[in-house]
C-alpha positions as a printed Julia matrix, in Angstrom:
188×3 Matrix{Float64}:
  68.08  111.91   67.26
  67.42  114.69   69.81
  66.03  112.1    72.2
  69.14  110.01   71.79
  71.4   113.0    72.51
  69.37  113.89   75.63
  69.59  110.26   76.78
  73.4   110.27   76.25
  73.77  113.52   78.21
  71.6   112.13   81.01
  73.6   108.88   81.23
  76.89  110.84   81.12
  75.77  113.04   84.0
  74.92  109.95   86.06
  78.37  108.46   85.56
  80.0   111.75   86.59
  77.84  111.7    89.75
  78.95  108.16   90.52
  82.61  109.08   90.06
  82.18  112.13   92.31
  80.54  110.02   95.0
  83.36  107.47   94.85
  86.01  110.17   94.97
  84.38  111.76   98.01
  84.95  108.53   99.95
  88.7   109.15   99.82
  90.23  109.88  103.24
  90.25  113.61  103.92
  92.38  113.61  107.08
  95.78  112.19  108.01
  94.09  110.05  110.68
  91.77  108.48  108.09
  94.72  107.77  105.77
  96.75  106.33  108.64
  93.82  104.14  109.77
  93.24  102.85  106.23
  96.8   101.53  105.86
  97.0    97.88  104.84
  99.73   95.31  105.25
 100.68   96.49  108.73
  99.41   96.31  112.28
  97.76   99.55  113.4
  97.2   100.12  117.11
  94.4   102.54  118.01
  94.35  104.25  121.35
  91.24  106.16  122.35
  89.91  108.01  125.37
  86.54  109.7   125.76
  86.78  113.23  127.16
  84.17  114.62  129.55
  80.49  113.79  129.3
  78.2   113.71  126.3
  76.44  116.86  125.15
  72.72  116.18  125.04
  70.94  118.05  122.28
  67.42  118.4   121.01
  65.55  115.57  119.31
  67.18  112.73  121.26
  70.71  113.43  120.07
  74.08  113.51  121.79
  77.7   114.28  120.97
  80.95  112.83  122.3
  84.62  113.69  121.76
  87.46  111.15  121.94
  91.21  111.68  121.86
  92.83  109.26  119.39
  96.33  107.87  118.87
  97.27  105.6   115.95
 100.53  103.67  115.9
 101.87  101.88  112.8
 103.84   98.99  114.33
 106.41   98.29  111.59
 107.42  101.93  111.11
 106.77  103.04  114.68
 105.18  106.27  113.46
 102.13  107.82  115.11
  99.19  110.02  114.21
  97.03  111.97  116.67
  93.68  113.71  116.64
  90.1   113.49  117.84
  86.86  111.84  116.81
  83.6   113.77  117.05
  80.6   111.44  117.17
  76.97  112.54  116.9
  74.17  110.07  117.64
  70.5   110.63  116.95
  68.02  108.14  118.4
  64.78  109.81  117.31
  62.51  107.38  115.46
  62.96  103.72  114.66
  66.35  103.99  112.98
  69.13  105.47  115.14
  71.89  107.21  113.19
  75.53  107.79  114.07
  77.98  110.12  112.35
  81.73  110.17  113.09
  84.33  112.63  111.85
  88.07  112.73  112.45
  89.98  115.93  113.15
  93.77  115.88  112.83
  95.82  117.21  115.74
  97.22  120.1   113.69
  93.66  121.32  112.99
  92.53  121.48  116.64
  93.63  125.09  117.31
  91.74  126.28  114.24
  88.66  124.31  115.33
  88.73  125.96  118.77
  89.03  129.41  117.15
  86.11  128.63  114.82
  83.93  127.5   117.74
  84.85  130.67  119.67
  83.81  132.87  116.76
  80.54  131.06  116.09
  79.54  130.92  119.77
  79.97  134.7   120.02
  78.22  135.68  116.79
  75.07  137.76  116.99
  72.27  138.62  114.59
  73.99  141.9   113.63
  76.74  139.99  111.79
  74.77  140.64  108.61
  72.66  143.59  107.51
  70.02  141.1   106.4
  67.5   139.55  108.78
  68.79  135.98  108.51
  72.31  134.69  109.07
  74.23  131.45  108.97
  77.85  131.09  110.06
  79.63  127.79  109.52
  83.05  126.32  110.29
  83.96  122.98  108.64
  86.99  120.78  109.36
  88.77  118.67  106.73
  87.1   115.56  108.15
  83.61  117.02  107.97
  82.83  118.32  111.46
  80.51  121.26  110.8
  79.7   123.86  113.48
  76.89  126.29  112.65
  74.98  129.22  114.06
  71.87  130.3   112.2
  68.66  132.22  112.68
  65.56  130.16  113.27
  62.29  131.85  114.12
  64.15  135.14  114.58
  66.48  133.65  117.22
  69.98  132.2   116.95
  70.24  128.42  116.95
  73.34  126.2   116.96
  74.19  122.81  115.49
  77.14  120.44  115.06
  77.25  117.78  112.34
  79.63  114.84  112.04
  80.05  112.01  109.58
  80.1   111.72  105.83
  77.94  108.69  105.09
  75.59  109.81  106.62
  76.13  113.18  108.22
  74.25  113.38  111.53
  73.38  116.68  113.21
  72.87  117.59  116.85
  70.8   120.74  117.37
  72.16  122.34  120.5
  70.12  123.79  123.34
  72.15  127.02  123.55
  75.49  128.66  122.82
  76.68  127.21  126.15
  76.72  123.78  124.48
  79.26  125.18  121.99
  81.42  126.22  124.95
  81.11  122.7   126.35
  82.12  121.27  122.96
  85.14  123.59  122.83
  86.12  122.46  126.36
  85.91  118.8   125.28
  88.15  119.5   122.27
  90.68  121.33  124.46
  90.64  118.49  127.03
  91.37  115.98  124.25
  94.16  118.21  122.91
  95.74  118.49  126.38
  95.58  114.72  126.77
  97.26  114.19  123.4
  99.94  116.74  124.32
 100.7   114.67  127.42
 101.53  111.55  125.35
 103.24  113.06  122.29
């Protein structure tokens, strides 16, 4: 009987995990919801901003401005796509995350804070500071080998991470985001 109860609990926990995984595939940004619309023509405009950031371990990051137009309603949605590619090994990986236009100012502020953090932010010897957007772009500073290191992750299935060469790469990322925001402002 105890074995049967344990088995039931185990199977129940698996089904909850499956439901959670399915729920997490729901769109988390307005751009994702707009793009997923059915029964209508959706026009996507896109424009890469600046050059790629080259990170450690054969990885790079790009930022694109995006415009989505629903033809029948004539409404629009704006934002950016952050794409991280890793080509180390035999199986290249790509992660993409959307950031809605109304979240861009907050993203820039988060990048500013993280790029200026130092090891004294905590009284303990190790630190990690993270900013995450609704669409899953994650910007991090953390101690590694006693020094600060920086990373940006994008994508949900899978998430792919670029380990940056220095805090200057965060500044470059911020500049790419601002350039995309300025471009979107020019067409709104």
